[in-house]
Amino acid sequence: MITTRAIIAEEEAIIDGAKAGIGKKAPLVSETDYRAPDELRITYDGLARVCDDARRNGEEMTEELATLWLQQHESVNRYVMTSTDQFLNIRGGAGVGKTYFMERLVRASLDAGRPVALVAPYGEQSRVTLRSEAEKATRPEVAQAFRDANTVAWLLNKARFSPQFRESLRGADIYVDEASLLDNDSMLGLIDLARESDARVIFQGDTQQLHAVGRGQPLAMLERELGFGMHVGRINVTRRQLSLDDKHLSRELSSGDPTRFGVAIEKLIERGAIRHGGIGDAVQAILANRNAAKPVETIVLSSTHRLAEKVSEKLHEAYKKARPEVTRA
């Protein structure tokens, strides 16, 4: 590994900033007063509700899996509600309900009289994913918080150039979605902003899947160096995959363990979900999957533009040949 003294100083500043925030904030609820929300309690009715909701969505769900999902979410809820740290880290894989879970936490922050800001590293995550959650919010002020979601860069720049906006963040809870995509510069900016405005920052993401494009992997570094948020279990029961077999494969693929990942890939190959072949094989597989009654979307991923273009061209030719009366495929 080759680095510079400047980058080492940058990383040390991030670690020192996170360390300095330990035990520095009043909790949303004291440990003695904390009570698990009714919707996260493991009761007969609660488990039945989760299983019934899953069934309505065409999702397979067992009582054991529903119990684990509720336990993991309740554990994270307790952590965020009772922590006295200035910086928190929620860990969870794809499709486990992290963004949905944020709605409950935002509600608690607003109930405690704290200003709230919702941000993500990139515009797609903040202005599309987070803002779309506004429709599901149960209260208008929570919905507004999601509608106002923006990028981390927007937050830092506005706080830098607008003293009035910076003051509006005093004592705030700042929620950062997909936080594993933060680079050193953005992480330092958030730490400095939190220190200046006495705000709390709640990171949520998955360092086992997504990494920053820019310099550094600060969230992974904090997990490694400080055990940042590691005392709370990682949420890994996916709700995005519908079948139990797919849920298991999803957990293995996002486990961060090379052996488990390899076994899952082998299963996908056996299933025919991953195939070895050339451009012609790919085109034939796509054409064989056509369904006039229910059109199938095709996403072509390739290592170079040339390969994707070739597949697209051949599909275009096949569609034109099948329906010559249509001028555009």
Coordinates of N, CA, C and O in Angstrom, one line a residue, residues 18-147:
A18 N -14.8 10.9 15.1 CA -15.8 9.9 15.5 C -15.6 9.5 17.0 O -16.5 9.4 17.8
K19 N -14.3 9.4 17.4 CA -14.0 9.1 18.8 C -14.4 10.2 19.7 O -15.0 9.9 20.8
A20 N -14.2 11.4 19.3 CA -14.5 12.6 20.2 C -16.0 12.7 20.4 O -16.5 13.3 21.4
G21 N -16.8 12.1 19.5 CA -18.3 12.2 19.6 C -18.9 11.1 20.5 O -20.1 11.1 20.8
I22 N -18.1 10.2 21.0 CA -18.6 9.1 21.8 C -19.1 9.7 23.2 O -18.4 10.3 23.9
G23 N -20.4 9.4 23.5 CA -21.0 9.8 24.7 C -21.3 11.3 24.9 O -21.4 11.7 26.0
K24 N -21.3 12.0 23.8 CA -21.4 13.4 23.8 C -22.9 14.0 23.6 O -23.1 15.2 23.6
K25 N -23.8 13.1 23.3 CA -25.2 13.6 22.9 C -26.2 12.9 23.9 O -26.1 11.8 24.3
A26 N -27.3 13.7 24.1 CA -28.4 13.2 24.9 C -29.1 12.2 24.0 O -29.3 12.4 22.8
P27 N -29.5 11.0 24.6 CA -30.3 10.1 23.8 C -31.7 10.6 23.5 O -32.2 11.4 24.2
L28 N -32.3 10.0 22.4 CA -33.7 10.3 22.2 C -34.6 9.8 23.3 O -35.6 10.4 23.7
V29 N -34.2 8.6 23.8 CA -34.9 8.0 25.0 C -33.9 7.4 25.9 O -32.9 6.7 25.4
S30 N -34.0 7.5 27.2 CA -33.0 6.9 28.1 C -33.2 5.4 28.0 O -34.3 4.9 27.7
E31 N -32.1 4.7 28.4 CA -32.2 3.2 28.4 C -33.3 2.7 29.3 O -33.9 1.7 29.0
T32 N -33.5 3.3 30.4 CA -34.5 2.9 31.4 C -35.9 3.1 30.9 O -36.8 2.4 31.2
D33 N -36.1 4.2 30.1 CA -37.4 4.5 29.6 C -37.8 3.8 28.2 O -38.9 3.9 27.8
Y34 N -36.8 3.2 27.6 CA -37.0 2.7 26.3 C -38.0 1.5 26.3 O -37.9 0.6 27.1
R35 N -38.9 1.5 25.3 CA -39.8 0.4 25.1 C -39.8 0.1 23.6 O -39.9 1.1 22.8
A36 N -39.8 -1.1 23.3 CA -39.8 -1.5 21.9 C -41.1 -1.1 21.3 O -42.2 -1.3 21.9
P37 N -41.1 -0.5 20.0 CA -42.4 -0.2 19.4 C -43.3 -1.4 19.2 O -42.7 -2.5 19.0
D38 N -44.6 -1.2 19.2 CA -45.5 -2.4 19.1 C -45.2 -3.1 17.8 O -45.3 -4.4 17.8
E39 N -44.9 -2.4 16.7 CA -44.8 -3.1 15.4 C -43.5 -3.9 15.3 O -43.3 -4.7 14.4
L40 N -42.6 -3.7 16.3 CA -41.3 -4.5 16.3 C -41.3 -5.6 17.4 O -40.3 -6.3 17.6
R41 N -42.4 -5.6 18.2 CA -42.4 -6.7 19.2 C -42.7 -8.0 18.6 O -43.5 -8.2 17.7
I42 N -42.1 -9.1 19.2 CA -42.2 -10.4 18.7 C -43.4 -11.0 19.5 O -43.3 -11.6 20.6
T43 N -44.6 -10.9 18.9 CA -45.8 -11.4 19.5 C -46.5 -12.3 18.5 O -46.1 -12.2 17.3
Y44 N -47.5 -13.0 18.9 CA -48.2 -13.8 17.9 C -48.8 -13.0 16.8 O -48.7 -13.2 15.6
D45 N -49.5 -11.8 17.2 CA -50.1 -10.9 16.3 C -49.0 -10.3 15.4 O -49.3 -10.1 14.2
G46 N -47.9 -9.9 16.0 CA -46.9 -9.2 15.2 C -46.3 -10.1 14.1 O -46.1 -9.7 13.0
L47 N -46.0 -11.4 14.5 CA -45.5 -12.3 13.5 C -46.5 -12.6 12.4 O -46.2 -12.7 11.2
A48 N -47.8 -12.8 12.8 CA -48.9 -13.0 11.9 C -49.0 -11.9 10.9 O -49.2 -12.1 9.7
R49 N -48.8 -10.6 11.4 CA -48.9 -9.4 10.5 C -47.8 -9.4 9.5 O -48.0 -9.2 8.3
V50 N -46.5 -9.7 9.9 CA -45.4 -9.8 9.0 C -45.6 -10.9 7.9 O -45.4 -10.6 6.7
C51 N -46.0 -12.0 8.4 CA -46.2 -13.1 7.4 C -47.4 -12.9 6.4 O -47.3 -13.2 5.3
D52 N -48.5 -12.2 6.9 CA -49.6 -11.9 6.1 C -49.2 -10.8 5.1 O -49.6 -10.9 3.9
D53 N -48.5 -9.8 5.5 CA -48.0 -8.8 4.6 C -47.1 -9.4 3.5 O -47.2 -9.0 2.3
A54 N -46.3 -10.3 3.9 CA -45.4 -11.0 2.9 C -46.2 -11.8 1.9 O -45.9 -11.7 0.7
R55 N -47.2 -12.5 2.4 CA -48.0 -13.3 1.5 C -48.7 -12.4 0.5 O -48.8 -12.8 -0.7
R56 N -49.2 -11.3 0.9 CA -50.0 -10.4 0.0 C -49.0 -9.9 -1.1 O -49.5 -9.5 -2.2
N57 N -47.7 -9.8 -0.8 CA -46.8 -9.3 -1.8 C -46.2 -10.4 -2.6 O -45.2 -10.2 -3.4
G58 N -46.7 -11.7 -2.4 CA -46.2 -12.8 -3.1 C -44.8 -13.3 -2.6 O -44.1 -14.0 -3.3
E59 N -44.5 -12.9 -1.3 CA -43.2 -13.3 -0.7 C -43.4 -14.4 0.2 O -44.3 -14.5 1.0
E60 N -42.5 -15.4 0.2 CA -42.5 -16.5 1.1 C -41.8 -16.0 2.4 O -40.8 -15.3 2.4
M61 N -42.5 -16.3 3.5 CA -42.0 -15.9 4.8 C -42.3 -16.9 5.9 O -43.5 -17.4 6.0
T62 N -41.4 -17.3 6.7 CA -41.6 -18.3 7.8 C -41.6 -17.5 9.1 O -41.1 -16.4 9.2
E63 N -42.2 -18.1 10.1 CA -42.2 -17.5 11.5 C -40.8 -17.2 12.0 O -40.5 -16.2 12.6
E64 N -39.9 -18.2 11.7 CA -38.5 -18.1 12.1 C -37.8 -16.9 11.5 O -37.1 -16.1 12.2
L65 N -38.1 -16.7 10.2 CA -37.5 -15.6 9.5 C -38.1 -14.3 9.9 O -37.4 -13.3 10.0
A66 N -39.4 -14.2 10.1 CA -40.1 -13.0 10.6 C -39.6 -12.6 11.9 O -39.3 -11.5 12.2
T67 N -39.3 -13.6 12.8 CA -38.8 -13.4 14.2 C -37.4 -12.7 14.1 O -37.1 -11.7 14.7
L68 N -36.5 -13.3 13.2 CA -35.2 -12.8 13.1 C -35.2 -11.3 12.5 O -34.5 -10.5 13.0
W69 N -36.1 -11.1 11.5 CA -36.2 -9.7 10.9 C -36.6 -8.7 12.0 O -36.1 -7.6 12.1
L70 N -37.6 -9.1 12.8 CA -38.1 -8.2 13.8 C -37.0 -7.9 14.9 O -36.8 -6.8 15.4
Q71 N -36.3 -9.0 15.3 CA -35.3 -8.9 16.3 C -34.2 -7.9 15.8 O -33.7 -7.1 16.5
Q72 N -33.8 -8.1 14.5 CA -32.7 -7.3 14.0 C -33.1 -5.8 13.9 O -32.3 -4.9 14.3
H73 N -34.3 -5.5 13.5 CA -34.8 -4.2 13.4 C -35.0 -3.5 14.8 O -34.7 -2.4 15.0
E74 N -35.5 -4.3 15.8 CA -35.6 -3.8 17.1 C -34.3 -3.5 17.7 O -34.2 -2.5 18.5
S75 N -33.3 -4.3 17.5 CA -32.0 -4.1 18.0 C -31.4 -2.8 17.5 O -30.8 -2.0 18.2
V76 N -31.6 -2.5 16.2 CA -31.1 -1.2 15.6 C -31.9 -0.1 16.2 O -31.4 1.0 16.5
N77 N -33.2 -0.3 16.3 CA -34.1 0.8 16.9 C -33.6 1.2 18.3 O -33.5 2.4 18.6
R78 N -33.3 0.2 19.1 CA -32.9 0.5 20.5 C -31.5 1.3 20.4 O -31.3 2.2 21.2
Y79 N -30.7 0.9 19.5 CA -29.3 1.5 19.4 C -29.5 3.0 19.1 O -28.9 3.8 19.8
V80 N -30.3 3.3 18.1 CA -30.4 4.7 17.6 C -31.2 5.5 18.7 O -30.9 6.7 19.0
M81 N -32.2 4.9 19.3 CA -33.0 5.7 20.3 C -32.3 5.9 21.6 O -32.5 7.0 22.2
T82 N -31.4 5.0 22.0 CA -30.8 5.1 23.4 C -29.3 5.6 23.3 O -28.7 5.8 24.4
S83 N -28.7 5.6 22.2 CA -27.3 5.9 22.1 C -27.0 7.4 22.5 O -27.7 8.3 22.2
T84 N -25.9 7.5 23.2 CA -25.4 8.9 23.6 C -24.2 9.3 22.7 O -23.6 10.3 23.0
D85 N -24.0 8.6 21.6 CA -22.9 8.9 20.7 C -23.3 10.0 19.6 O -24.5 10.0 19.3
Q86 N -22.4 10.8 19.2 CA -22.7 11.8 18.2 C -22.8 11.2 16.8 O -23.5 11.7 15.9
F87 N -22.1 10.1 16.6 CA -22.0 9.4 15.3 C -22.5 8.0 15.5 O -21.9 7.3 16.3
L88 N -23.4 7.5 14.6 CA -24.0 6.2 14.7 C -23.9 5.5 13.4 O -23.8 6.1 12.3
N89 N -23.9 4.2 13.4 CA -23.7 3.4 12.2 C -24.7 2.2 12.1 O -24.6 1.3 12.9
I90 N -25.7 2.3 11.2 CA -26.6 1.2 11.0 C -26.2 0.4 9.8 O -26.0 0.9 8.7
R91 N -26.0 -0.9 10.1 CA -25.5 -1.8 9.0 C -26.6 -2.7 8.5 O -27.3 -3.3 9.3
G92 N -26.7 -2.9 7.2 CA -27.7 -3.8 6.7 C -27.5 -4.0 5.2 O -27.1 -3.1 4.5
G93 N -27.9 -5.2 4.7 CA -27.7 -5.6 3.3 C -28.8 -4.9 2.5 O -29.7 -4.2 3.0
A94 N -28.8 -5.2 1.2 CA -29.7 -4.7 0.2 C -31.1 -5.3 0.5 O -31.2 -6.5 0.7
G95 N -32.2 -4.5 0.4 CA -33.5 -5.0 0.5 C -34.0 -5.5 1.8 O -35.0 -6.2 1.9
V96 N -33.3 -5.1 2.9 CA -33.7 -5.5 4.3 C -34.7 -4.5 4.9 O -35.2 -4.8 6.0
G97 N -34.9 -3.4 4.3 CA -35.9 -2.4 4.8 C -35.2 -1.3 5.5 O -35.8 -0.6 6.4
K98 N -33.9 -0.9 5.2 CA -33.2 0.2 5.9 C -33.9 1.5 5.6 O -34.1 2.3 6.6
T99 N -34.2 1.8 4.4 CA -34.8 3.1 4.0 C -36.2 3.2 4.6 O -36.6 4.2 5.2
Y100 N -37.0 2.1 4.6 CA -38.3 2.1 5.2 C -38.2 2.3 6.7 O -38.9 3.0 7.3
F101 N -37.2 1.7 7.3 CA -36.9 1.8 8.8 C -36.6 3.2 9.2 O -36.9 3.6 10.3
M102 N -36.0 4.0 8.2 CA -35.6 5.3 8.6 C -36.8 6.2 8.9 O -36.7 7.1 9.7
E103 N -38.0 5.9 8.3 CA -39.2 6.6 8.6 C -39.5 6.7 10.0 O -39.9 7.7 10.6
R104 N -39.4 5.5 10.7 CA -39.7 5.5 12.1 C -38.7 6.3 12.9 O -39.0 7.0 13.9
L105 N -37.4 6.2 12.5 CA -36.4 7.0 13.3 C -36.5 8.5 13.1 O -36.4 9.3 14.0
V106 N -36.9 8.9 11.9 CA -37.1 10.3 11.6 C -38.3 10.8 12.4 O -38.3 11.9 13.0
R107 N -39.3 10.0 12.5 CA -40.5 10.4 13.4 C -40.1 10.6 14.8 O -40.5 11.6 15.4
A108 N -39.2 9.7 15.3 CA -38.7 9.8 16.7 C -37.9 11.1 16.9 O -38.0 11.8 17.9
S109 N -37.0 11.4 15.9 CA -36.2 12.6 16.0 C -37.1 13.9 16.1 O -36.9 14.8 16.9
L110 N -38.1 13.9 15.2 CA -39.0 15.1 15.2 C -39.8 15.2 16.4 O -40.0 16.3 17.0
D111 N -40.2 14.0 17.0 CA -41.0 14.0 18.2 C -40.1 14.6 19.4 O -40.7 15.1 20.4
A112 N -38.8 14.4 19.3 CA -37.9 14.9 20.3 C -37.6 16.3 20.1 O -36.8 16.9 20.9
G113 N -38.2 17.0 19.1 CA -37.9 18.4 18.8 C -36.6 18.7 18.1 O -36.2 19.8 18.1
R114 N -36.1 17.7 17.5 CA -34.8 17.9 16.7 C -35.1 18.2 15.3 O -35.9 17.5 14.6
P115 N -34.4 19.2 14.7 CA -34.4 19.3 13.2 C -33.9 18.1 12.6 O -33.0 17.4 13.1
V116 N -34.4 17.8 11.4 CA -33.9 16.6 10.7 C -33.5 16.9 9.2 O -34.1 17.7 8.6
A117 N -32.4 16.3 8.8 CA -31.9 16.4 7.4 C -31.7 15.0 6.9 O -31.0 14.2 7.6
L118 N -32.1 14.7 5.7 CA -31.9 13.4 5.0 C -31.1 13.6 3.8 O -31.4 14.5 2.9
V119 N -30.0 12.9 3.7 CA -29.0 13.1 2.6 C -28.5 11.7 2.2 O -28.6 10.7 2.9
A120 N -27.9 11.7 1.0 CA -27.2 10.5 0.5 C -26.1 11.0 -0.4 O -26.1 12.2 -0.9
P121 N -25.1 10.2 -0.7 CA -23.9 10.6 -1.5 C -24.3 11.1 -2.9 O -23.6 12.0 -3.4
Y122 N -25.3 10.4 -3.5 CA -25.5 10.8 -4.9 C -27.0 11.2 -5.1 O -27.9 10.8 -4.3
G123 N -27.2 11.9 -6.2 CA -28.6 12.5 -6.5 C -29.6 11.4 -6.6 O -30.8 11.6 -6.2
E124 N -29.3 10.3 -7.3 CA -30.3 9.2 -7.5 C -30.8 8.7 -6.2 O -32.0 8.4 -6.1
Q125 N -29.9 8.5 -5.3 CA -30.3 8.0 -4.0 C -31.1 9.0 -3.2 O -32.1 8.6 -2.5
S126 N -30.7 10.2 -3.2 CA -31.4 11.2 -2.4 C -32.7 11.7 -3.0 O -33.7 11.7 -2.4
R127 N -32.6 12.2 -4.3 CA -33.7 12.8 -4.9 C -34.7 11.9 -5.5 O -35.8 12.3 -5.9
V128 N -34.3 10.6 -5.6 CA -35.3 9.6 -6.2 C -35.7 8.6 -5.1 O -36.8 8.6 -4.6
T129 N -34.7 7.9 -4.5 CA -35.0 6.8 -3.6 C -35.6 7.4 -2.3 O -36.6 7.0 -1.8
L130 N -34.9 8.3 -1.7 CA -35.4 8.9 -0.4 C -36.7 9.7 -0.6 O -37.6 9.5 0.2
R131 N -36.7 10.5 -1.6 CA -37.9 11.3 -1.8 C -39.2 10.5 -2.1 O -40.3 10.8 -1.7
S132 N -39.0 9.3 -2.7 CA -40.1 8.4 -3.0 C -40.7 7.9 -1.7 O -41.9 7.5 -1.7
E133 N -39.9 7.8 -0.6 CA -40.5 7.3 0.6 C -41.5 8.2 1.3 O -42.2 7.9 2.2
A134 N -41.5 9.5 0.8 CA -42.5 10.5 1.4 C -43.9 10.0 1.2 O -44.7 10.2 2.1
E135 N -44.2 9.3 0.1 CA -45.6 8.8 -0.1 C -46.0 7.8 0.9 O -47.2 7.6 1.2
K136 N -45.0 7.1 1.5 CA -45.4 6.0 2.5 C -45.4 6.6 3.9 O -45.8 5.8 4.8
A137 N -45.0 7.8 4.1 CA -44.9 8.3 5.5 C -46.3 8.5 6.1 O -47.2 8.9 5.4
T138 N -46.4 8.3 7.4 CA -47.7 8.3 8.0 C -48.1 9.7 8.5 O -49.2 10.0 8.9
R139 N -47.1 10.6 8.6 CA -47.3 11.9 9.1 C -46.8 13.0 8.2 O -45.7 12.8 7.5
P140 N -47.5 14.2 8.0 CA -47.1 15.2 7.0 C -45.6 15.7 7.3 O -44.9 15.9 6.3
E141 N -45.2 15.9 8.5 CA -43.9 16.5 8.8 C -42.8 15.5 8.5 O -41.7 15.9 8.0
V142 N -43.1 14.2 8.6 CA -42.1 13.2 8.3 C -42.0 13.1 6.7 O -40.9 13.0 6.2
A143 N -43.2 13.1 6.1 CA -43.2 13.1 4.6 C -42.4 14.3 4.0 O -41.6 14.2 3.1
Q144 N -42.5 15.5 4.7 CA -41.8 16.7 4.2 C -40.3 16.5 4.3 O -39.5 16.9 3.5
A145 N -39.9 15.9 5.4 CA -38.5 15.6 5.6 C -37.9 14.7 4.5 O -36.8 15.0 4.0
F146 N -38.7 13.8 4.1 CA -38.2 12.9 3.0 C -38.3 13.7 1.6 O -37.4 13.5 0.8
R147 N -39.3 14.5 1.5 CA -39.4 15.3 0.2 C -38.2 16.3 0.1 O -37.8 16.6 -1.0

